[in-house]
XYZ file of C-alpha atoms in Angstrom:
429
model
C -125.675 -59.771 -161.519
C -128.327 -60.109 -158.576
C -130.154 -57.485 -157.064
C -129.698 -56.432 -153.347
C -132.192 -55.826 -151.068
C -131.122 -54.540 -148.197
C -132.552 -54.451 -144.156
C -132.148 -53.897 -140.716
C -132.022 -57.103 -138.739
C -132.558 -55.253 -135.475
C -134.556 -51.895 -133.986
C -132.920 -49.722 -136.875
C -129.705 -47.516 -136.730
C -127.778 -50.334 -137.569
C -125.578 -48.446 -139.262
C -127.362 -49.117 -142.591
C -126.654 -45.628 -144.449
C -122.692 -46.343 -144.839
C -123.522 -49.869 -145.895
C -126.253 -49.006 -148.512
C -123.568 -45.946 -150.010
C -120.969 -48.762 -150.259
C -123.264 -50.924 -152.610
C -124.482 -47.968 -154.131
C -121.323 -47.078 -155.808
C -121.994 -50.212 -157.609
C -125.306 -50.205 -158.283
C -127.428 -48.582 -161.199
C -130.561 -47.710 -159.295
C -131.355 -47.313 -155.305
C -134.739 -47.510 -154.537
C -137.219 -47.301 -151.002
C -139.825 -49.288 -150.849
C -141.608 -48.235 -147.218
C -141.479 -46.128 -143.802
C -141.100 -42.248 -144.279
C -138.855 -39.317 -142.834
C -139.112 -41.103 -139.734
C -135.808 -42.976 -140.434
C -132.294 -41.385 -140.656
C -129.324 -42.285 -142.933
C -126.087 -41.080 -142.181
C -123.189 -41.195 -145.561
C -119.951 -40.299 -144.455
C -117.919 -39.363 -147.833
C -114.961 -37.829 -147.714
C -114.430 -35.226 -145.083
C -118.973 -34.673 -146.279
C -121.133 -35.849 -143.926
C -125.127 -36.470 -145.421
C -128.045 -37.095 -142.853
C -129.938 -38.361 -144.963
C -134.190 -39.281 -143.670
C -136.508 -39.663 -146.872
C -134.120 -39.535 -149.818
C -132.279 -42.894 -150.929
C -128.628 -42.815 -149.889
C -127.564 -43.425 -154.059
C -128.414 -39.544 -154.722
C -125.038 -38.366 -152.691
C -123.312 -40.547 -155.515
C -125.674 -39.324 -159.033
C -126.778 -42.781 -158.878
C -130.597 -42.855 -160.336
C -132.668 -43.130 -156.803
C -135.897 -43.699 -156.536
C -138.826 -43.262 -153.852
C -141.663 -46.279 -154.376
C -145.347 -46.403 -153.610
C -144.615 -48.236 -149.978
C -143.174 -45.131 -148.782
C -145.562 -42.233 -147.265
C -143.820 -38.781 -148.390
C -144.098 -35.448 -146.600
C -143.744 -33.220 -149.800
C -142.341 -30.240 -147.963
C -139.435 -32.565 -145.941
C -138.735 -33.718 -149.441
C -138.563 -29.742 -150.790
C -136.334 -29.048 -147.231
C -133.580 -32.091 -147.689
C -133.247 -30.990 -151.682
C -132.093 -27.816 -150.621
C -130.111 -29.260 -147.329
C -128.109 -31.794 -149.932
C -128.116 -29.450 -152.612
C -126.484 -26.809 -150.492
C -123.871 -29.928 -150.057
C -123.415 -29.926 -153.403
C -125.527 -32.427 -154.750
C -127.718 -31.736 -157.293
C -131.079 -33.379 -158.533
C -132.999 -33.456 -160.877
C -135.842 -35.775 -162.794
C -133.189 -38.140 -164.151
C -131.837 -39.104 -160.843
C -134.853 -38.617 -158.818
C -137.943 -40.680 -159.215
C -141.150 -40.883 -156.970
C -143.825 -42.830 -157.226
C -147.089 -41.150 -158.536
C -148.874 -43.196 -156.257
C -147.259 -42.666 -153.144
C -149.145 -41.113 -150.463
C -148.825 -37.534 -148.786
C -147.691 -36.970 -145.190
C -150.030 -33.766 -144.778
C -149.629 -31.302 -142.152
C -152.787 -32.503 -139.751
C -151.296 -36.152 -140.074
C -148.193 -34.526 -138.250
C -150.801 -32.682 -135.808
C -153.096 -35.955 -135.249
C -149.799 -38.263 -134.925
C -148.692 -35.780 -132.343
C -152.446 -34.999 -130.483
C -152.805 -39.349 -129.550
C -149.339 -39.364 -128.154
C -149.600 -36.711 -125.483
C -152.940 -38.299 -124.245
C -152.186 -41.984 -124.147
C -150.350 -41.452 -120.725
C -148.383 -45.216 -120.253
C -149.911 -45.804 -123.457
C -147.316 -43.893 -125.642
C -145.368 -46.198 -128.058
C -142.763 -43.696 -128.852
C -143.716 -42.068 -132.101
C -141.585 -39.861 -134.000
C -144.558 -37.376 -134.134
C -143.506 -37.128 -138.026
C -147.350 -38.387 -139.086
C -146.227 -41.809 -140.853
C -148.930 -43.678 -139.125
C -151.981 -41.150 -139.539
C -150.852 -40.936 -143.549
C -150.400 -44.745 -143.742
C -154.220 -45.368 -141.854
C -155.075 -43.100 -144.352
C -153.713 -45.198 -147.761
C -155.578 -48.252 -146.480
C -158.546 -46.103 -145.729
C -158.681 -45.314 -149.264
C -158.498 -41.459 -148.687
C -155.445 -40.559 -149.357
C -153.915 -37.529 -151.402
C -151.287 -38.811 -153.427
C -148.463 -37.457 -155.440
C -150.610 -38.235 -158.511
C -152.788 -36.088 -157.269
C -151.015 -32.688 -157.259
C -151.225 -32.757 -160.834
C -154.961 -32.562 -160.752
C -155.759 -29.867 -157.570
C -159.392 -28.777 -159.155
C -160.470 -32.033 -158.746
C -160.178 -32.929 -155.437
C -162.962 -31.698 -153.872
C -164.716 -35.199 -153.093
C -161.042 -36.738 -151.500
C -160.953 -33.701 -149.746
C -165.112 -34.514 -148.356
C -164.111 -37.564 -147.399
C -160.454 -36.312 -145.491
C -162.567 -33.701 -143.624
C -165.585 -36.339 -142.617
C -163.142 -38.767 -140.749
C -160.243 -36.419 -139.438
C -162.093 -33.503 -138.181
C -164.450 -35.855 -136.230
C -161.263 -37.146 -134.737
C -160.018 -33.667 -134.188
C -162.573 -32.359 -132.219
C -162.229 -35.088 -130.014
C -159.134 -33.404 -129.251
C -160.348 -30.229 -128.719
C -159.047 -29.009 -132.200
C -160.509 -26.970 -135.234
C -161.655 -28.830 -138.287
C -159.028 -29.058 -141.108
C -158.958 -25.697 -143.499
C -159.806 -26.968 -146.153
C -158.508 -23.862 -148.279
C -155.538 -23.227 -146.534
C -154.675 -27.117 -147.602
C -155.886 -26.618 -151.149
C -153.527 -23.630 -151.021
C -150.740 -25.534 -149.669
C -150.597 -28.219 -151.636
C -150.760 -25.869 -154.784
C -147.596 -24.219 -153.326
C -145.521 -27.056 -152.393
C -146.953 -29.131 -155.856
C -144.132 -27.474 -158.136
C -141.614 -28.997 -156.129
C -142.723 -32.720 -156.004
C -144.403 -33.134 -159.639
C -141.414 -32.936 -161.777
C -139.860 -36.144 -160.060
C -143.133 -37.980 -160.286
C -142.813 -40.916 -162.521
C -144.216 -44.462 -162.964
C -141.476 -45.959 -161.754
C -142.558 -49.122 -162.404
C -142.206 -49.093 -165.402
C -138.758 -47.756 -164.575
C -137.711 -50.453 -162.761
C -138.709 -53.108 -164.274
C -137.721 -51.651 -167.528
C -134.153 -51.199 -165.336
C -134.436 -55.333 -165.037
C -135.375 -55.858 -168.708
C -131.799 -54.158 -169.171
C -129.819 -56.426 -166.432
C -129.148 -53.077 -164.604
C -128.569 -53.890 -160.615
C -131.087 -52.673 -158.663
C -130.493 -51.865 -154.975
C -133.307 -52.219 -152.240
C -132.772 -49.638 -149.526
C -135.369 -50.548 -146.513
C -135.791 -48.013 -143.037
C -135.919 -49.053 -139.926
C -135.425 -52.764 -138.995
C -137.559 -55.862 -138.720
C -137.988 -55.874 -134.805
C -139.599 -52.401 -135.958
C -141.927 -54.272 -138.308
C -145.702 -53.739 -137.715
C -146.395 -57.874 -137.635
C -143.067 -59.108 -137.087
C -142.000 -56.523 -134.485
C -141.951 -55.704 -130.832
C -145.972 -54.915 -131.261
C -147.390 -52.179 -130.628
C -143.079 -50.446 -130.395
C -143.480 -50.489 -134.035
C -143.719 -48.340 -137.173
C -146.615 -48.504 -139.066
C -145.323 -50.200 -141.978
C -143.953 -53.951 -142.940
C -140.292 -53.467 -142.699
C -138.957 -57.100 -144.295
C -137.252 -57.861 -146.914
C -140.698 -59.104 -148.978
C -141.749 -55.444 -148.847
C -139.991 -54.489 -151.429
C -141.467 -56.256 -154.405
C -145.493 -54.125 -152.764
C -143.575 -51.299 -152.017
C -142.075 -50.783 -155.373
C -143.623 -52.286 -158.387
C -141.497 -55.393 -159.062
C -142.450 -59.104 -158.320
C -140.888 -60.980 -155.792
C -138.137 -62.440 -157.696
C -136.505 -58.950 -158.038
C -135.383 -58.870 -154.111
C -132.028 -61.049 -154.837
C -129.840 -61.327 -152.206
C -131.161 -60.428 -148.751
C -128.838 -58.459 -146.961
C -129.713 -57.991 -143.150
C -127.330 -54.997 -141.412
C -126.811 -56.266 -137.563
C -124.839 -53.898 -134.914
C -122.478 -55.982 -133.387
C -124.357 -54.951 -129.947
C -127.985 -54.209 -129.469
C -129.552 -50.795 -129.501
C -133.225 -49.371 -129.294
C -134.696 -45.584 -129.593
C -137.315 -45.235 -127.992
C -139.921 -47.191 -125.402
C -140.578 -51.284 -125.786
C -138.873 -54.144 -124.590
C -135.518 -54.932 -125.059
C -134.240 -57.879 -123.486
C -130.039 -57.476 -123.155
C -130.165 -53.443 -122.273
C -127.620 -52.679 -120.245
C -128.512 -49.650 -117.899
C -124.881 -49.404 -115.825
C -121.402 -48.940 -116.783
C -121.274 -50.947 -119.820
C -124.414 -49.475 -121.687
C -123.442 -46.479 -120.609
C -119.944 -47.128 -122.380
C -120.989 -48.718 -125.663
C -123.337 -45.888 -126.518
C -120.486 -43.490 -125.785
C -118.069 -44.996 -127.869
C -120.996 -45.922 -130.576
C -122.462 -42.295 -130.653
C -125.832 -43.930 -130.212
C -127.686 -40.473 -130.975
C -130.811 -40.843 -133.438
C -130.118 -39.076 -136.737
C -133.549 -38.155 -137.020
C -134.750 -37.284 -133.652
C -131.487 -36.889 -131.722
C -132.643 -39.350 -128.968
C -130.353 -41.254 -126.924
C -130.220 -44.688 -127.764
C -130.588 -47.547 -124.950
C -127.873 -49.981 -125.176
C -127.221 -53.915 -124.752
C -125.672 -56.593 -125.435
C -126.144 -58.356 -129.040
C -129.037 -60.753 -128.955
C -128.634 -63.736 -131.074
C -132.424 -64.605 -130.276
C -133.896 -61.663 -132.240
C -131.381 -61.728 -134.955
C -132.241 -65.457 -135.869
C -135.986 -64.086 -135.670
C -135.357 -61.923 -137.915
C -133.319 -63.381 -140.096
C -136.011 -66.366 -140.379
C -138.993 -63.797 -141.278
C -136.957 -61.875 -143.626
C -135.314 -64.063 -145.564
C -131.502 -62.933 -144.828
C -129.042 -64.527 -147.246
C -126.421 -63.185 -145.405
C -125.608 -59.928 -142.692
C -123.481 -56.916 -142.757
C -121.643 -56.895 -138.966
C -121.274 -52.930 -138.410
C -119.437 -51.240 -135.393
C -117.332 -53.920 -134.528
C -114.919 -51.276 -133.225
C -117.292 -50.167 -130.560
C -116.309 -53.175 -128.841
C -112.673 -52.971 -128.648
C -110.974 -53.276 -125.166
C -113.649 -55.086 -123.613
C -112.382 -58.263 -121.160
C -115.367 -59.761 -121.915
C -118.829 -59.805 -124.238
C -121.809 -61.214 -123.585
C -124.199 -62.532 -126.630
C -127.878 -63.404 -125.598
C -128.534 -67.243 -126.220
C -131.672 -67.473 -125.064
C -134.840 -66.935 -122.915
C -136.643 -67.318 -119.297
C -139.671 -66.926 -118.329
C -141.189 -68.333 -115.139
C -138.789 -70.777 -115.145
C -139.175 -72.303 -118.838
C -136.659 -71.435 -121.852
C -137.533 -69.604 -124.963
C -135.093 -69.074 -128.275
C -137.386 -66.725 -129.318
C -139.363 -63.717 -128.233
C -142.787 -64.393 -127.101
C -145.703 -62.172 -128.449
C -147.519 -60.744 -125.996
C -146.217 -57.463 -123.985
C -146.034 -59.429 -120.608
C -144.701 -62.373 -120.860
C -142.191 -60.044 -123.365
C -141.389 -57.931 -120.006
C -140.734 -61.118 -117.735
C -138.128 -62.065 -120.193
C -134.471 -62.746 -118.744
C -131.474 -63.130 -120.957
C -129.649 -66.207 -121.757
C -126.197 -65.132 -121.453
C -123.273 -67.046 -122.915
C -119.643 -65.506 -122.077
C -116.870 -64.889 -124.844
C -112.882 -63.295 -124.276
C -112.939 -59.882 -125.682
C -110.185 -58.116 -127.356
C -107.082 -55.570 -126.697
C -106.603 -54.718 -129.920
C -107.978 -52.205 -132.138
C -110.340 -53.612 -135.335
C -110.877 -49.467 -136.195
C -110.289 -49.604 -139.999
C -109.229 -53.069 -140.459
C -109.863 -53.654 -144.239
C -108.859 -57.243 -144.223
C -109.238 -60.491 -141.997
C -105.725 -60.317 -141.115
C -105.901 -57.118 -139.537
C -108.831 -58.956 -137.145
C -107.510 -59.806 -133.456
C -107.872 -63.703 -133.399
C -110.836 -63.437 -130.512
C -112.807 -60.948 -132.791
C -113.301 -63.669 -135.345
C -114.089 -65.944 -132.434
C -117.061 -63.348 -131.799
C -118.020 -63.055 -135.642
C -118.027 -66.722 -136.155
C -120.176 -67.276 -133.125
C -122.306 -64.946 -134.215
C -122.773 -66.840 -137.641
C -123.397 -70.201 -135.654
C -126.341 -68.640 -132.822
C -128.148 -66.372 -135.810
C -127.791 -69.336 -138.707
C -127.036 -66.799 -140.941
C -123.222 -66.133 -142.232
C -121.618 -63.015 -142.603
C -120.975 -61.190 -145.590
C -119.660 -57.814 -144.347
C -118.015 -56.784 -141.587
C -117.664 -52.532 -140.914
C -114.830 -51.615 -139.133
C -115.227 -47.575 -138.604
C -118.015 -45.432 -140.454
C -115.642 -44.463 -143.626
C -116.592 -45.968 -146.501
C -113.546 -48.031 -147.358
C -112.879 -49.555 -143.660
C -115.186 -52.828 -145.275
C -114.269 -56.431 -144.915
C -116.234 -57.785 -147.561
C -116.245 -61.854 -147.431
C -119.049 -62.200 -149.750
C -120.193 -59.598 -152.053
C -123.780 -59.566 -152.323
C -123.708 -58.298 -156.388
C -122.314 -61.260 -157.620
C -124.842 -63.713 -156.453
C-alpha cells in the first residue's frame, strides 16, 4: 500500500483538514513535516468541530501522530492545544503523539521580534501571523536554535543562550527593547519542559520502522505551495518549504517515501493577507464566494480574499510539487452561479504568460485571461457520487483537470467527512 503526502496547492486554506481526516482514518501514522502553529486545520467529526494548528490531524482519531523535525514548535501553544483537545475528549499519550527531538523551539523573543519587524515595515508589511515562525527558522539555520532535546539538558544551555543573546539583544536594541532576560528564559523552559519531554522521540526511527512494517504513512503539509519560500509569491510567503519534497527532509524519511502526492485545491481561489492575487474579486461576486464559503482564517480569523479559479497557478503548483492527483474542495460554494470563470493565462504589457513571473512589479501588472463556463442551478452539497452531480458541475471539474494537467482524485462537497466523491484511492496506488 502506498504512502500519501497531502499539500495545499494554492495559498493555503484549501480544506486540507477534512481531507487529511478522511485519509487518516485509513492511515497508520500521520506526520507534520514543516511550518508551525501559523496554519489551521478544521475537522468536523459528527457533531464535534476540532480546530488544530500544530497537532497532526490524525490525533483526533487516535492515529499515531508525529511532529517532524521540519516543524518549529511553540511549547506553550502545544500545551494549550493539548488541553483544548483534551477538554473535547481527545486524549494524548506518548503512544499517540511523538515529537522529533530535533524540533527547534519558538521562544517568546521570537514572537516579539516577529511583531516588532512587522510594525516597523510600513509599506513593506508582508502579513505575518506574528507567531514567531520566521525568527525561529532563522535561528535554526543560524545554528543557534534551542531544540526539544535541549529541554532535557537545561543545565548545559549556557553557551547556546550566549549565542542567542549575542544575536537577539542587538536586534532588540535597534527596536528600543531591553535585552533578553536570561534567567526568565531558563525558568520558563524549566516550567514547560515536563509538558514536552514525554512526547520527545527519535521520530526518524519510528517512521523508518513503520515503513519497514509496511504501515501506511500520511504526510500532512501546512499552508500551500504558493506560500513556499522558494516557489511561492515571494516575499509574501511563509518561512518554510511547503512543497511535497519537504516531507523527506522534514520527517527523516527518504524522498521515495512520499508516495501519492495529493494536492488540495478549492474550486475557486482564496488568499489571506497581503500579496499578489491575479483573479481576486472585490465586487459582489467576491463577497458572495466569501459568505458562502465561510472564508475566515482558522488561526488568524482574518477575512480571506476571494476570486475565480486560477488554473495557471495550480498548474504551476502541481509541477513544482510533483502532484499525482488533486482533491477538489468546496464545489458546493459555486452552486447557483449562472456563469463561472477560470483563469487560463495572464497578460502583462501586451505579452501573454502561462506562468506567474517572479518579480513583484510584473505580478502587480498581471491581467487574467478568462474562459467562461456555464454554471448550474442544482445543489451539489452532500453529493457522494458522480451521479449526484449536475452535468455542468462535472464539465467544470473536467475542464479544471485539463487546464492544470492533473487528474482529480477526490471531490469534496461539504465539510462533513463522508460527503466525498472518491475517484482514485490515493492509498491504493
